[in-house]
mmCIF file of C-alpha atoms and ligand atoms in Angstrom:
data_model
loop_
_atom_site.group_PDB
_atom_site.id
_atom_site.type_symbol
_atom_site.label_atom_id
_atom_site.label_comp_id
_atom_site.label_asym_id
_atom_site.label_seq_id
_atom_site.Cartn_x
_atom_site.Cartn_y
_atom_site.Cartn_z
ATOM 1 C CA MET A 1025 1.363 -19.806 -19.257
ATOM 2 C CA SER A 1026 -1.915 -20.732 -17.209
ATOM 3 C CA LYS A 1027 -4.653 -18.216 -16.655
ATOM 4 C CA LEU A 1028 -6.212 -17.783 -12.928
ATOM 5 C CA ARG A 1029 -9.844 -16.822 -13.093
ATOM 6 C CA TRP A 1030 -10.667 -13.865 -11.105
ATOM 7 C CA GLY A 1031 -13.430 -12.428 -9.099
ATOM 8 C CA VAL A 1032 -13.866 -8.878 -7.963
ATOM 9 C CA ILE A 1033 -15.564 -7.764 -4.678
ATOM 10 C CA GLY A 1034 -15.873 -4.356 -4.497
ATOM 11 C CA ALA A 1035 -15.817 -3.514 -8.104
ATOM 12 C CA GLY A 1036 -16.741 0.135 -8.326
ATOM 13 C CA GLY A 1037 -13.593 2.137 -6.738
ATOM 14 C CA ILE A 1038 -9.726 1.341 -6.888
ATOM 15 C CA ALA A 1039 -10.688 -1.662 -8.836
ATOM 16 C CA ASP A 1040 -12.324 -0.492 -11.416
ATOM 17 C CA ARG A 1041 -9.963 2.882 -11.853
ATOM 18 C CA ARG A 1042 -6.833 0.962 -11.629
ATOM 19 C CA THR A 1043 -6.524 -3.002 -10.640
ATOM 20 C CA ILE A 1044 -9.045 -4.469 -12.961
ATOM 21 C CA PRO A 1045 -7.347 -2.385 -15.932
ATOM 22 C CA GLY A 1046 -4.166 -4.107 -14.353
ATOM 23 C CA MET A 1047 -5.715 -7.234 -14.435
ATOM 24 C CA MET A 1048 -6.504 -7.141 -18.183
ATOM 25 C CA LEU A 1049 -2.881 -6.535 -18.765
ATOM 26 C CA ALA A 1050 -1.633 -9.585 -16.903
ATOM 27 C CA ASP A 1051 -0.303 -12.553 -18.918
ATOM 28 C CA ASN A 1052 -1.710 -15.018 -16.322
ATOM 29 C CA ALA A 1053 -5.206 -13.461 -15.205
ATOM 30 C CA GLU A 1054 -8.829 -13.554 -16.693
ATOM 31 C CA LEU A 1055 -11.524 -11.733 -15.286
ATOM 32 C CA ILE A 1056 -14.686 -13.904 -14.747
ATOM 33 C CA ALA A 1057 -17.210 -12.019 -12.290
ATOM 34 C CA VAL A 1058 -17.432 -8.644 -10.290
ATOM 35 C CA MET A 1059 -19.576 -7.843 -7.295
ATOM 36 C CA ASP A 1060 -20.376 -4.330 -5.948
ATOM 37 C CA ALA A 1061 -23.011 -3.555 -3.382
ATOM 38 C CA ASN A 1062 -24.166 -1.023 -5.764
ATOM 39 C CA LYS A 1063 -25.668 -3.299 -8.312
ATOM 40 C CA GLU A 1064 -25.322 -0.618 -11.087
ATOM 41 C CA ALA A 1065 -22.100 -0.327 -10.215
ATOM 42 C CA ALA A 1066 -21.104 -4.120 -10.797
ATOM 43 C CA GLU A 1067 -23.166 -4.161 -14.128
ATOM 44 C CA ARG A 1068 -21.357 -1.089 -15.333
ATOM 45 C CA VAL A 1069 -17.678 -2.950 -14.613
ATOM 46 C CA LYS A 1070 -18.614 -6.271 -15.895
ATOM 47 C CA GLU A 1071 -19.531 -4.428 -19.277
ATOM 48 C CA LYS A 1072 -16.702 -2.147 -19.394
ATOM 49 C CA TYR A 1073 -14.393 -5.134 -18.618
ATOM 50 C CA GLY A 1074 -16.344 -7.990 -20.543
ATOM 51 C CA ALA A 1075 -16.672 -10.041 -17.510
ATOM 52 C CA LEU A 1076 -19.284 -13.070 -17.261
ATOM 53 C CA ALA A 1077 -21.679 -11.990 -14.562
ATOM 54 C CA ALA A 1078 -22.230 -9.269 -12.001
ATOM 55 C CA TYR A 1079 -23.390 -9.607 -8.499
ATOM 56 C CA ASP A 1080 -24.780 -7.538 -5.640
ATOM 57 C CA ASN A 1081 -23.440 -10.058 -2.929
ATOM 58 C CA GLU A 1082 -20.608 -12.132 -2.591
ATOM 59 C CA ALA A 1083 -22.249 -15.296 -1.958
ATOM 60 C CA ASP A 1084 -23.254 -15.616 -5.674
ATOM 61 C CA LEU A 1085 -19.849 -14.826 -6.899
ATOM 62 C CA LEU A 1086 -18.119 -17.313 -4.438
ATOM 63 C CA ALA A 1087 -20.502 -20.058 -5.328
ATOM 64 C CA ARG A 1088 -19.063 -20.285 -8.931
ATOM 65 C CA ASP A 1089 -16.631 -23.101 -9.443
ATOM 66 C CA ASP A 1090 -14.701 -21.438 -12.283
ATOM 67 C CA ILE A 1091 -13.245 -18.691 -9.853
ATOM 68 C CA ASP A 1092 -9.737 -19.266 -8.305
ATOM 69 C CA VAL A 1093 -8.807 -16.254 -6.464
ATOM 70 C CA VAL A 1094 -10.629 -13.083 -5.596
ATOM 71 C CA TYR A 1095 -9.779 -9.490 -5.313
ATOM 72 C CA ILE A 1096 -11.440 -7.709 -2.596
ATOM 73 C CA ALA A 1097 -11.417 -4.090 -2.741
ATOM 74 C CA SER A 1098 -14.632 -3.147 -0.813
ATOM 75 C CA PRO A 1099 -14.388 -0.463 2.226
ATOM 76 C CA VAL A 1100 -12.401 -1.802 5.068
ATOM 77 C CA PHE A 1101 -15.098 -2.563 7.530
ATOM 78 C CA CYS A 1102 -16.300 -5.345 5.025
ATOM 79 C CA HIS A 1103 -12.838 -7.064 4.659
ATOM 80 C CA LYS A 1104 -13.087 -9.433 7.360
ATOM 81 C CA PRO A 1105 -16.638 -10.847 6.574
ATOM 82 C CA GLN A 1106 -15.745 -11.141 2.928
ATOM 83 C CA VAL A 1107 -12.357 -12.696 3.633
ATOM 84 C CA ILE A 1108 -14.021 -15.457 5.737
ATOM 85 C CA ALA A 1109 -16.606 -15.993 3.212
ATOM 86 C CA ALA A 1110 -13.871 -16.301 0.176
ATOM 87 C CA ALA A 1111 -11.554 -18.617 2.240
ATOM 88 C CA ASN A 1112 -14.369 -20.989 3.523
ATOM 89 C CA ALA A 1113 -15.222 -21.063 -0.008
ATOM 90 C CA LYS A 1114 -11.597 -22.035 -0.770
ATOM 91 C CA LYS A 1115 -10.893 -19.046 -2.986
ATOM 92 C CA HIS A 1116 -7.295 -17.651 -2.955
ATOM 93 C CA ILE A 1117 -7.510 -13.964 -1.730
ATOM 94 C CA LEU A 1118 -5.758 -10.601 -3.073
ATOM 95 C CA LEU A 1119 -6.883 -8.142 -0.073
ATOM 96 C CA GLU A 1120 -6.587 -4.538 -0.467
ATOM 97 C CA LYS A 1121 -4.802 -2.655 2.557
ATOM 98 C CA PRO A 1122 -5.235 -2.328 5.026
ATOM 99 C CA MET A 1123 -6.334 -5.640 6.065
ATOM 100 C CA GLY A 1124 -8.786 -5.060 8.532
ATOM 101 C CA LEU A 1125 -10.120 -2.452 10.881
ATOM 102 C CA THR A 1126 -7.895 -3.663 13.835
ATOM 103 C CA VAL A 1127 -4.486 -5.873 14.126
ATOM 104 C CA ALA A 1128 -6.902 -8.172 15.918
ATOM 105 C CA ASP A 1129 -9.147 -8.338 12.850
ATOM 106 C CA SER A 1130 -6.243 -8.754 10.447
ATOM 107 C CA GLN A 1131 -4.386 -11.703 12.359
ATOM 108 C CA GLU A 1132 -7.840 -13.577 12.573
ATOM 109 C CA ILE A 1133 -8.068 -12.836 8.733
ATOM 110 C CA ALA A 1134 -4.537 -14.269 8.239
ATOM 111 C CA ASP A 1135 -5.316 -17.440 10.734
ATOM 112 C CA LEU A 1136 -8.331 -18.301 8.934
ATOM 113 C CA CYS A 1137 -6.781 -18.385 5.190
ATOM 114 C CA LYS A 1138 -3.598 -20.620 6.788
ATOM 115 C CA LYS A 1139 -6.289 -22.922 8.297
ATOM 116 C CA ASN A 1140 -8.383 -23.003 5.061
ATOM 117 C CA GLY A 1141 -5.084 -23.574 2.809
ATOM 118 C CA VAL A 1142 -6.030 -20.345 0.921
ATOM 119 C CA LYS A 1143 -3.307 -18.159 -0.129
ATOM 120 C CA LEU A 1144 -3.496 -14.401 1.061
ATOM 121 C CA GLY A 1145 -1.852 -11.606 -0.289
ATOM 122 C CA ILE A 1146 -2.085 -7.730 0.635
ATOM 123 C CA GLY A 1147 -2.062 -4.820 -1.931
ATOM 124 C CA PHE A 1148 0.543 -2.585 -1.118
ATOM 125 C CA MET A 1149 1.229 -2.287 -4.867
ATOM 126 C CA MET A 1150 3.453 0.705 -4.605
ATOM 127 C CA ARG A 1151 6.592 -1.876 -3.926
ATOM 128 C CA TYR A 1152 6.246 -2.759 -7.793
ATOM 129 C CA HIS A 1153 7.022 0.987 -8.643
ATOM 130 C CA ALA A 1154 10.170 0.494 -11.051
ATOM 131 C CA TYR A 1155 11.714 3.663 -9.039
ATOM 132 C CA HIS A 1156 10.857 2.010 -5.448
ATOM 133 C CA GLN A 1157 12.302 -1.380 -6.729
ATOM 134 C CA LYS A 1158 15.503 0.694 -7.926
ATOM 135 C CA MET A 1159 15.832 2.532 -5.002
ATOM 136 C CA LYS A 1160 15.679 -0.632 -2.975
ATOM 137 C CA GLU A 1161 18.431 -2.290 -5.326
ATOM 138 C CA ILE A 1162 20.732 0.962 -4.805
ATOM 139 C CA ILE A 1163 20.426 0.860 -0.982
ATOM 140 C CA GLN A 1164 20.741 -2.747 -0.648
ATOM 141 C CA SER A 1165 24.068 -2.392 -2.943
ATOM 142 C CA GLY A 1166 25.411 0.018 -0.020
ATOM 143 C CA ARG A 1167 26.019 2.808 -2.694
ATOM 144 C CA ILE A 1168 24.562 5.535 -0.106
ATOM 145 C CA GLY A 1169 26.171 3.833 2.812
ATOM 146 C CA GLU A 1170 24.351 2.697 6.254
ATOM 147 C CA ILE A 1171 20.639 4.295 6.429
ATOM 148 C CA VAL A 1172 20.538 6.711 9.024
ATOM 149 C CA SER A 1173 17.292 8.684 8.245
ATOM 150 C CA CYS A 1174 14.312 8.560 6.198
ATOM 151 C CA ARG A 1175 11.110 10.684 5.245
ATOM 152 C CA GLY A 1176 8.089 10.115 3.535
ATOM 153 C CA GLN A 1177 4.766 12.466 2.579
ATOM 154 C CA PHE A 1178 1.694 11.035 1.321
ATOM 155 C CA THR A 1179 -1.338 13.412 1.384
ATOM 156 C CA CYS A 1180 -4.315 14.374 -0.456
ATOM 157 C CA TRP A 1181 -7.268 17.180 0.041
ATOM 158 C CA TYR A 1182 -10.299 15.356 1.706
ATOM 159 C CA PRO A 1183 -12.960 17.841 2.748
ATOM 160 C CA LYS A 1184 -15.878 16.326 4.423
ATOM 161 C CA ILE A 1185 -18.211 14.156 2.535
ATOM 162 C CA GLU A 1186 -21.530 13.212 3.741
ATOM 163 C CA GLY A 1187 -21.585 9.079 4.095
ATOM 164 C CA ALA A 1188 -17.918 8.534 3.107
ATOM 165 C CA TRP A 1189 -16.344 5.442 5.195
ATOM 166 C CA ARG A 1190 -12.990 6.739 4.922
ATOM 167 C CA GLN A 1191 -14.158 9.708 7.072
ATOM 168 C CA ASP A 1192 -15.410 7.540 10.042
ATOM 169 C CA LYS A 1193 -12.634 5.532 11.911
ATOM 170 C CA THR A 1194 -15.236 3.114 13.194
ATOM 171 C CA ILE A 1195 -15.483 1.776 9.615
ATOM 172 C CA SER A 1196 -12.168 2.683 8.418
ATOM 173 C CA GLY A 1197 -9.851 1.689 11.144
ATOM 174 C CA GLY A 1198 -8.281 5.054 10.725
ATOM 175 C CA GLY A 1199 -7.820 8.375 8.552
ATOM 176 C CA ALA A 1200 -5.010 9.822 6.595
ATOM 177 C CA LEU A 1201 -2.493 7.340 8.291
ATOM 178 C CA MET A 1202 -4.023 4.197 8.106
ATOM 179 C CA ASP A 1203 -5.131 5.249 4.194
ATOM 180 C CA MET A 1204 -2.293 6.695 2.994
ATOM 181 C CA GLY A 1205 0.754 6.978 5.502
ATOM 182 C CA ILE A 1206 0.478 3.197 6.131
ATOM 183 C CA HIS A 1207 1.931 2.981 2.436
ATOM 184 C CA CYS A 1208 5.032 5.250 3.296
ATOM 185 C CA ILE A 1209 5.538 2.823 6.592
ATOM 186 C CA ASP A 1210 5.561 -0.112 4.057
ATOM 187 C CA LEU A 1211 7.682 1.161 1.310
ATOM 188 C CA ILE A 1212 10.516 2.703 3.973
ATOM 189 C CA GLN A 1213 10.779 -0.431 5.392
ATOM 190 C CA TYR A 1214 10.595 -2.406 2.189
ATOM 191 C CA ILE A 1215 13.323 -0.143 0.355
ATOM 192 C CA THR A 1216 15.789 -0.227 3.190
ATOM 193 C CA GLY A 1217 15.236 -3.678 4.600
ATOM 194 C CA LEU A 1218 14.847 -2.226 7.925
ATOM 195 C CA LYS A 1219 12.560 -2.838 10.494
ATOM 196 C CA ALA A 1220 10.750 -0.292 13.061
ATOM 197 C CA GLU A 1221 11.305 -0.759 16.403
ATOM 198 C CA LYS A 1222 9.870 2.180 18.081
ATOM 199 C CA VAL A 1223 6.892 4.402 17.074
ATOM 200 C CA PHE A 1224 5.565 7.703 18.328
ATOM 201 C CA GLY A 1225 3.040 9.531 16.815
ATOM 202 C CA PHE A 1226 0.418 12.704 16.837
ATOM 203 C CA ALA A 1227 -3.127 12.308 15.065
ATOM 204 C CA ASP A 1228 -6.066 14.317 14.898
ATOM 205 C CA ASN A 1229 -8.644 16.256 13.026
ATOM 206 C CA GLY A 1230 -8.100 20.292 13.059
ATOM 207 C CA THR A 1231 -9.587 21.047 9.769
ATOM 208 C CA PHE A 1232 -12.465 19.101 8.469
ATOM 209 C CA GLY A 1233 -14.284 17.832 11.679
ATOM 210 C CA TYR A 1234 -14.642 14.245 11.151
ATOM 211 C CA ASN A 1235 -13.560 11.676 13.453
ATOM 212 C CA ALA A 1236 -10.757 9.916 11.538
ATOM 213 C CA ASP A 1237 -7.723 11.969 11.391
ATOM 214 C CA ASP A 1238 -7.104 14.446 8.681
ATOM 215 C CA SER A 1239 -3.313 15.183 10.137
ATOM 216 C CA SER A 1240 -0.703 12.954 11.247
ATOM 217 C CA ALA A 1241 2.905 12.457 12.105
ATOM 218 C CA VAL A 1242 5.077 9.511 12.796
ATOM 219 C CA LEU A 1243 8.293 9.170 14.270
ATOM 220 C CA LEU A 1244 9.869 5.858 14.043
ATOM 221 C CA GLN A 1245 13.312 4.516 15.444
ATOM 222 C CA MET A 1246 14.339 1.187 13.100
ATOM 223 C CA ASN A 1247 16.156 -1.740 14.070
ATOM 224 C CA ASN A 1248 19.722 0.078 13.029
ATOM 225 C CA GLY A 1249 18.819 3.004 14.998
ATOM 226 C CA ALA A 1250 17.902 5.148 11.909
ATOM 227 C CA LYS A 1251 14.997 7.908 12.253
ATOM 228 C CA VAL A 1252 12.246 7.664 10.122
ATOM 229 C CA PHE A 1253 9.454 10.580 9.863
ATOM 230 C CA ILE A 1254 6.159 10.189 7.987
ATOM 231 C CA ASP A 1255 3.508 12.653 7.588
ATOM 232 C CA ALA A 1256 -0.026 12.117 6.052
ATOM 233 C CA SER A 1257 -2.962 14.519 5.678
ATOM 234 C CA PHE A 1258 -6.046 14.815 3.901
ATOM 235 C CA ASN A 1259 -5.610 18.611 4.772
ATOM 236 C CA ILE A 1260 -3.404 19.541 2.305
ATOM 237 C CA PRO A 1261 -4.278 20.827 -1.338
ATOM 238 C CA ASP A 1262 -3.360 17.930 -4.064
ATOM 239 C CA LEU A 1263 -1.478 20.345 -5.762
ATOM 240 C CA ALA A 1264 0.397 21.885 -3.000
ATOM 241 C CA ALA A 1265 1.572 18.282 -1.557
ATOM 242 C CA LYS A 1266 4.894 17.125 -3.319
ATOM 243 C CA CYS A 1267 4.766 13.631 -1.188
ATOM 244 C CA PHE A 1268 8.975 13.119 -1.065
ATOM 245 C CA LEU A 1269 10.094 9.975 -0.182
ATOM 246 C CA GLU A 1270 13.984 10.503 1.301
ATOM 247 C CA PHE A 1271 16.604 8.341 2.096
ATOM 248 C CA TYR A 1272 19.995 9.299 3.919
ATOM 249 C CA GLY A 1273 22.685 7.390 4.450
ATOM 250 C CA THR A 1274 26.317 7.790 5.646
ATOM 251 C CA LYS A 1275 27.585 8.019 2.152
ATOM 252 C CA GLY A 1276 24.467 9.900 0.335
ATOM 253 C CA SER A 1277 21.077 9.992 -0.380
ATOM 254 C CA ILE A 1278 17.954 9.117 -2.631
ATOM 255 C CA ILE A 1279 15.205 11.654 -2.828
ATOM 256 C CA ALA A 1280 11.893 10.762 -4.949
ATOM 257 C CA ASN A 1281 9.438 13.222 -5.934
ATOM 258 C CA GLY A 1282 6.049 11.700 -7.267
ATOM 259 C CA THR A 1283 6.773 8.193 -6.806
ATOM 260 C CA LEU A 1284 3.867 7.879 -4.378
ATOM 261 C CA ALA A 1285 0.953 7.473 -6.553
ATOM 262 C CA GLN A 1286 -1.201 4.939 -8.627
ATOM 263 C CA VAL A 1287 0.895 5.570 -12.089
ATOM 264 C CA GLU A 1288 4.282 5.019 -12.298
ATOM 265 C CA GLY A 1289 6.053 7.951 -12.793
ATOM 266 C CA GLY A 1290 8.126 10.649 -11.044
ATOM 267 C CA ASN A 1291 11.656 11.785 -10.446
ATOM 268 C CA VAL A 1292 14.808 10.481 -8.437
ATOM 269 C CA GLN A 1293 17.803 12.134 -7.618
ATOM 270 C CA LEU A 1294 20.579 9.830 -6.412
ATOM 271 C CA THR A 1295 23.492 11.741 -4.487
ATOM 272 C CA VAL A 1296 26.628 10.116 -3.668
ATOM 273 C CA SER A 1297 29.544 11.771 -1.588
ATOM 274 C CA ASP A 1298 33.089 11.340 -1.832
ATOM 275 C CA ASP A 1299 33.733 10.396 1.626
ATOM 276 C CA SER A 1300 37.579 10.218 1.390
ATOM 277 C CA LEU A 1301 37.718 13.756 1.390
ATOM 278 C CA GLY A 1302 37.139 13.823 5.177
ATOM 279 C CA TYR A 1303 35.408 16.262 7.312
ATOM 280 C CA ASP A 1304 35.167 19.666 5.771
ATOM 281 C CA ALA A 1305 34.258 22.382 8.274
ATOM 282 C CA ALA A 1306 33.040 25.061 5.232
ATOM 283 C CA GLN A 1307 30.427 22.518 4.317
ATOM 284 C CA ASN A 1308 31.414 23.554 0.743
ATOM 285 C CA ARG A 1309 29.025 20.498 -0.325
ATOM 286 C CA VAL A 1310 30.812 20.136 -3.676
ATOM 287 C CA ASP A 1311 32.341 16.618 -3.332
ATOM 288 C CA THR A 1312 29.207 14.914 -4.668
ATOM 289 C CA ILE A 1313 27.926 12.968 -7.928
ATOM 290 C CA THR A 1314 24.322 13.303 -8.640
ATOM 291 C CA GLU A 1315 22.670 11.195 -11.050
ATOM 292 C CA THR A 1316 18.959 10.483 -12.199
ATOM 293 C CA PRO A 1317 18.733 6.484 -12.096
ATOM 294 C CA GLU A 1318 17.019 4.842 -15.006
ATOM 295 C CA VAL A 1319 14.240 2.711 -15.032
ATOM 296 C CA GLU A 1320 11.457 1.512 -17.355
ATOM 297 C CA PHE A 1321 7.923 2.315 -15.964
ATOM 298 C CA GLY A 1322 4.964 -0.529 -16.005
ATOM 299 C CA ASN A 1323 1.793 -0.864 -14.305
ATOM 300 C CA MET A 1324 1.885 -1.324 -10.634
ATOM 301 C CA TYR A 1325 -1.272 -3.066 -10.742
ATOM 302 C CA GLN A 1326 -0.413 -5.525 -13.425
ATOM 303 C CA LYS A 1327 2.554 -6.493 -11.724
ATOM 304 C CA GLU A 1328 0.476 -7.086 -8.255
ATOM 305 C CA ILE A 1329 -2.193 -9.273 -10.144
ATOM 306 C CA GLU A 1330 0.854 -11.332 -12.447
ATOM 307 C CA ASN A 1331 2.969 -11.741 -8.987
ATOM 308 C CA PHE A 1332 -0.187 -12.992 -6.924
ATOM 309 C CA GLY A 1333 -1.082 -15.417 -9.676
ATOM 310 C CA LYS A 1334 2.602 -16.809 -9.640
ATOM 311 C CA TYR A 1335 2.448 -17.279 -5.998
ATOM 312 C CA ILE A 1336 -0.648 -19.211 -6.395
ATOM 313 C CA LEU A 1337 0.772 -21.358 -9.308
ATOM 314 C CA GLY A 1338 3.940 -22.121 -7.155
ATOM 315 C CA GLU A 1339 6.099 -19.770 -9.477
ATOM 316 C CA GLU A 1340 8.938 -17.488 -8.316
ATOM 317 C CA ALA A 1341 6.962 -14.388 -7.270
ATOM 318 C CA GLU A 1342 7.130 -11.406 -5.140
ATOM 319 C CA ILE A 1343 4.215 -10.678 -2.780
ATOM 320 C CA ILE A 1344 3.409 -8.644 0.164
ATOM 321 C CA THR A 1345 2.448 -11.126 2.935
ATOM 322 C CA PRO A 1346 0.032 -10.885 5.090
ATOM 323 C CA GLU A 1347 2.852 -10.884 7.974
ATOM 324 C CA GLU A 1348 4.223 -7.590 6.531
ATOM 325 C CA ALA A 1349 0.739 -5.930 6.319
ATOM 326 C CA ILE A 1350 -0.081 -6.765 10.112
ATOM 327 C CA PHE A 1351 3.342 -5.258 11.263
ATOM 328 C CA ASN A 1352 2.337 -2.124 8.958
ATOM 329 C CA GLN A 1353 -0.906 -2.082 10.674
ATOM 330 C CA LYS A 1354 0.428 -2.483 14.163
ATOM 331 C CA ILE A 1355 2.837 0.559 13.681
ATOM 332 C CA VAL A 1356 -0.276 2.614 12.418
ATOM 333 C CA GLU A 1357 -2.325 1.508 15.629
ATOM 334 C CA SER A 1358 0.677 2.306 17.981
ATOM 335 C CA ALA A 1359 0.963 5.582 16.322
ATOM 336 C CA TYR A 1360 -2.623 6.583 17.515
ATOM 337 C CA LYS A 1361 -2.321 5.161 20.708
ATOM 338 C CA THR A 1362 0.916 7.014 21.333
ATOM 339 C CA ALA A 1363 -1.276 10.041 19.977
ATOM 340 C CA GLU A 1364 -3.588 9.838 22.737
ATOM 341 C CA THR A 1365 -1.165 8.391 25.718
ATOM 342 C CA GLY A 1366 1.871 10.498 24.772
ATOM 343 C CA VAL A 1367 4.309 7.402 25.650
ATOM 344 C CA CYS A 1368 6.251 5.838 22.896
ATOM 345 C CA ILE A 1369 5.620 2.199 21.964
ATOM 346 C CA ASN A 1370 8.346 -0.368 21.380
ATOM 347 C CA LEU A 1371 7.058 -2.196 18.723
HETATM 348 N N1 LIG B 1797 -3.907 0.057 -3.671
HETATM 349 C C1 LIG B 1797 -4.316 1.122 -3.634
HETATM 350 O O1 LIG B 1797 -3.960 1.597 -4.942
HETATM 351 C C2 LIG B 1797 -5.755 1.749 -3.525
HETATM 352 C C3 LIG B 1797 -6.205 2.713 -3.511
HETATM 353 C C4 LIG B 1797 -7.348 3.445 -3.123
HETATM 354 C C5 LIG B 1797 -8.127 2.617 -2.236
HETATM 355 N N2 LIG B 1797 -7.246 1.479 -1.621
HETATM 356 C C6 LIG B 1797 -8.346 0.491 -0.913
HETATM 357 O O2 LIG B 1797 -9.321 -0.351 -1.696
HETATM 358 C C7 LIG B 1797 -10.472 -0.519 -0.904
HETATM 359 C C8 LIG B 1797 -11.504 0.108 -1.249
HETATM 360 O O3 LIG B 1797 -11.304 1.344 -1.569
HETATM 361 P P1 LIG B 1797 -11.996 2.431 -2.563
HETATM 362 O O4 LIG B 1797 -11.063 3.768 -2.901
HETATM 363 O O5 LIG B 1797 -11.946 1.838 -3.860
HETATM 364 O O6 LIG B 1797 -13.346 2.916 -2.031
HETATM 365 P P2 LIG B 1797 -14.597 3.212 -2.917
HETATM 366 O O7 LIG B 1797 -15.590 3.850 -1.664
HETATM 367 O O8 LIG B 1797 -14.123 4.287 -3.910
HETATM 368 O O9 LIG B 1797 -15.058 2.160 -3.867
HETATM 369 C C9 LIG B 1797 -15.694 1.111 -2.897
HETATM 370 C C10 LIG B 1797 -16.391 0.150 -3.580
HETATM 371 O O10 LIG B 1797 -16.942 -0.940 -2.831
HETATM 372 C C11 LIG B 1797 -18.411 -0.748 -3.032
HETATM 373 N N3 LIG B 1797 -19.061 -1.687 -1.659
HETATM 374 C C12 LIG B 1797 -19.228 -1.065 -0.554
HETATM 375 N N4 LIG B 1797 -19.806 -1.737 0.341
HETATM 376 C C13 LIG B 1797 -19.485 -2.978 -0.184
HETATM 377 C C14 LIG B 1797 -19.911 -4.659 0.216
HETATM 378 N N5 LIG B 1797 -20.206 -4.519 1.311
HETATM 379 N N6 LIG B 1797 -19.537 -5.272 -0.634
HETATM 380 C C15 LIG B 1797 -18.825 -5.080 -2.098
HETATM 381 N N7 LIG B 1797 -18.821 -3.761 -2.369
HETATM 382 C C16 LIG B 1797 -19.065 -2.879 -1.855
HETATM 383 C C17 LIG B 1797 -18.876 0.665 -3.240
HETATM 384 O O11 LIG B 1797 -20.156 0.591 -4.009
HETATM 385 C C18 LIG B 1797 -17.714 0.753 -4.289
HETATM 386 O O12 LIG B 1797 -17.977 0.456 -5.193
HETATM 387 C C19 LIG B 1797 -9.764 0.130 0.556
HETATM 388 O O13 LIG B 1797 -9.391 -1.144 1.073
HETATM 389 C C20 LIG B 1797 -8.638 1.026 0.170
HETATM 390 O O14 LIG B 1797 -7.666 1.344 1.303
HETATM 391 C C21 LIG B 1797 -6.246 0.953 -2.217
#
C-alpha cells in the first residue's frame, strides 16, 4: 500500500494526544515533520514520534517536497491563513473542526482548496466510532422506524483560564456549542441521514464570565419533521455529564451512553417495540425487545487518517466533506443568531 507523507501544523494539543498516535497506527501514513508555534512543543512531539523535523513556522514545513498532506490542528483563528498557505503549497489538507471562525471563512477555505486542486477533509472523527457506524446501520435498516426525535449532549467542565483561546469567541468562533455541540449536530445528521431545516437556540455565559458560551441549547427541525434537541456546556462537571445520544423512531429507540468521546467505548441499547399489538391505554411498555448491539472497537483517529489517505489516493473512502462541515457551522452560527434575535431561522 502507498504511504502518504504527513506534516502536522499545531502539534501540541489534540494532535499529540490523539491524532498522531492514530497516524502511527495507520497503514497508509508516515509522519515526516511537525510544526507548532511553541518550538519546545514541536521538538517534544518530533522526538516522541520520530519525525524528521520540527518547526515553529508553517512556511518551513510547507516548503518540504517530501510532504504530501498536512493535518492542521491549531486554534481556530489560525485555520484560514494556514489553509491558504498549505493550499498554495499544493498540499492536501485534513483540517480540524470547526473549519474557520465563520461560515464565510470556511466557504473561502473550501473554495481556495478546490481552486488549487488540493483535497480537503474535516476532522469530525466521531463518525468513525464503531457504535456510531452501527447506529447508522440500524437506523438506515428501518429497524426503529421513521425517526421522529433525537437528543444529544456533549459537555465538559471548563472554568476560566487566562489566555485560553476557546474562551474568547473572537478567536474561537464560539464556545461550548461551536466546540462540542457541533459534534452532536454532525453525528445526528450523519447517523439518521436527515438534514436540519430549521434552528432555534439559546447560548450565553452564566457561570464563568468569559465571552464564549458556557451554556447552550439548540432545537432543530429536520427535513422529515423530526425534532432534535442538543445541549452543550462548559459548566457541568465532567463526571456529572452523561453525554447521551438518543434516537427515537416509530418502532423503537437507540440510546447511547459514553460514545461521545475521544476513545471508542460506551454502551448502546436498542429497543424495538412490537407495534402489531396496537395502542395500549395502560402504557404497560412490556411489548419490547431490548438488545445491546455488538461492535468491534478501533481507533477513530487511525480511521480518520486512513480514510483521508485513501481519498487522496483515489481509493474508496469515507471522509467528511467541506460542504457538510460548512452546513454544521451554519447551524451553529444560526443558533447563535437566534439566541440574540429570538427568531427561528430556516436554514
Ligand atoms: N476532533 C477532536 O477530537 C478534537 C479534539 C480537540 C480539539 N479539536 C480541534 O483541534 C484544534 C486544536 O485544538 P486543541 O484542543 O488541540 O488546542 P490546544 O490549544 O490544546 O493546542 C493547540 C496547539 O496549537 C499550537 N498553536 C498555537 N498557535 C499556533 C499557530 N499559529 N500555528 C501552529 N500551532 C499553533 C499551540 O501551541 C498548541 O500546541 C481546534 O480546531 C479544535 O476544535 C479536535
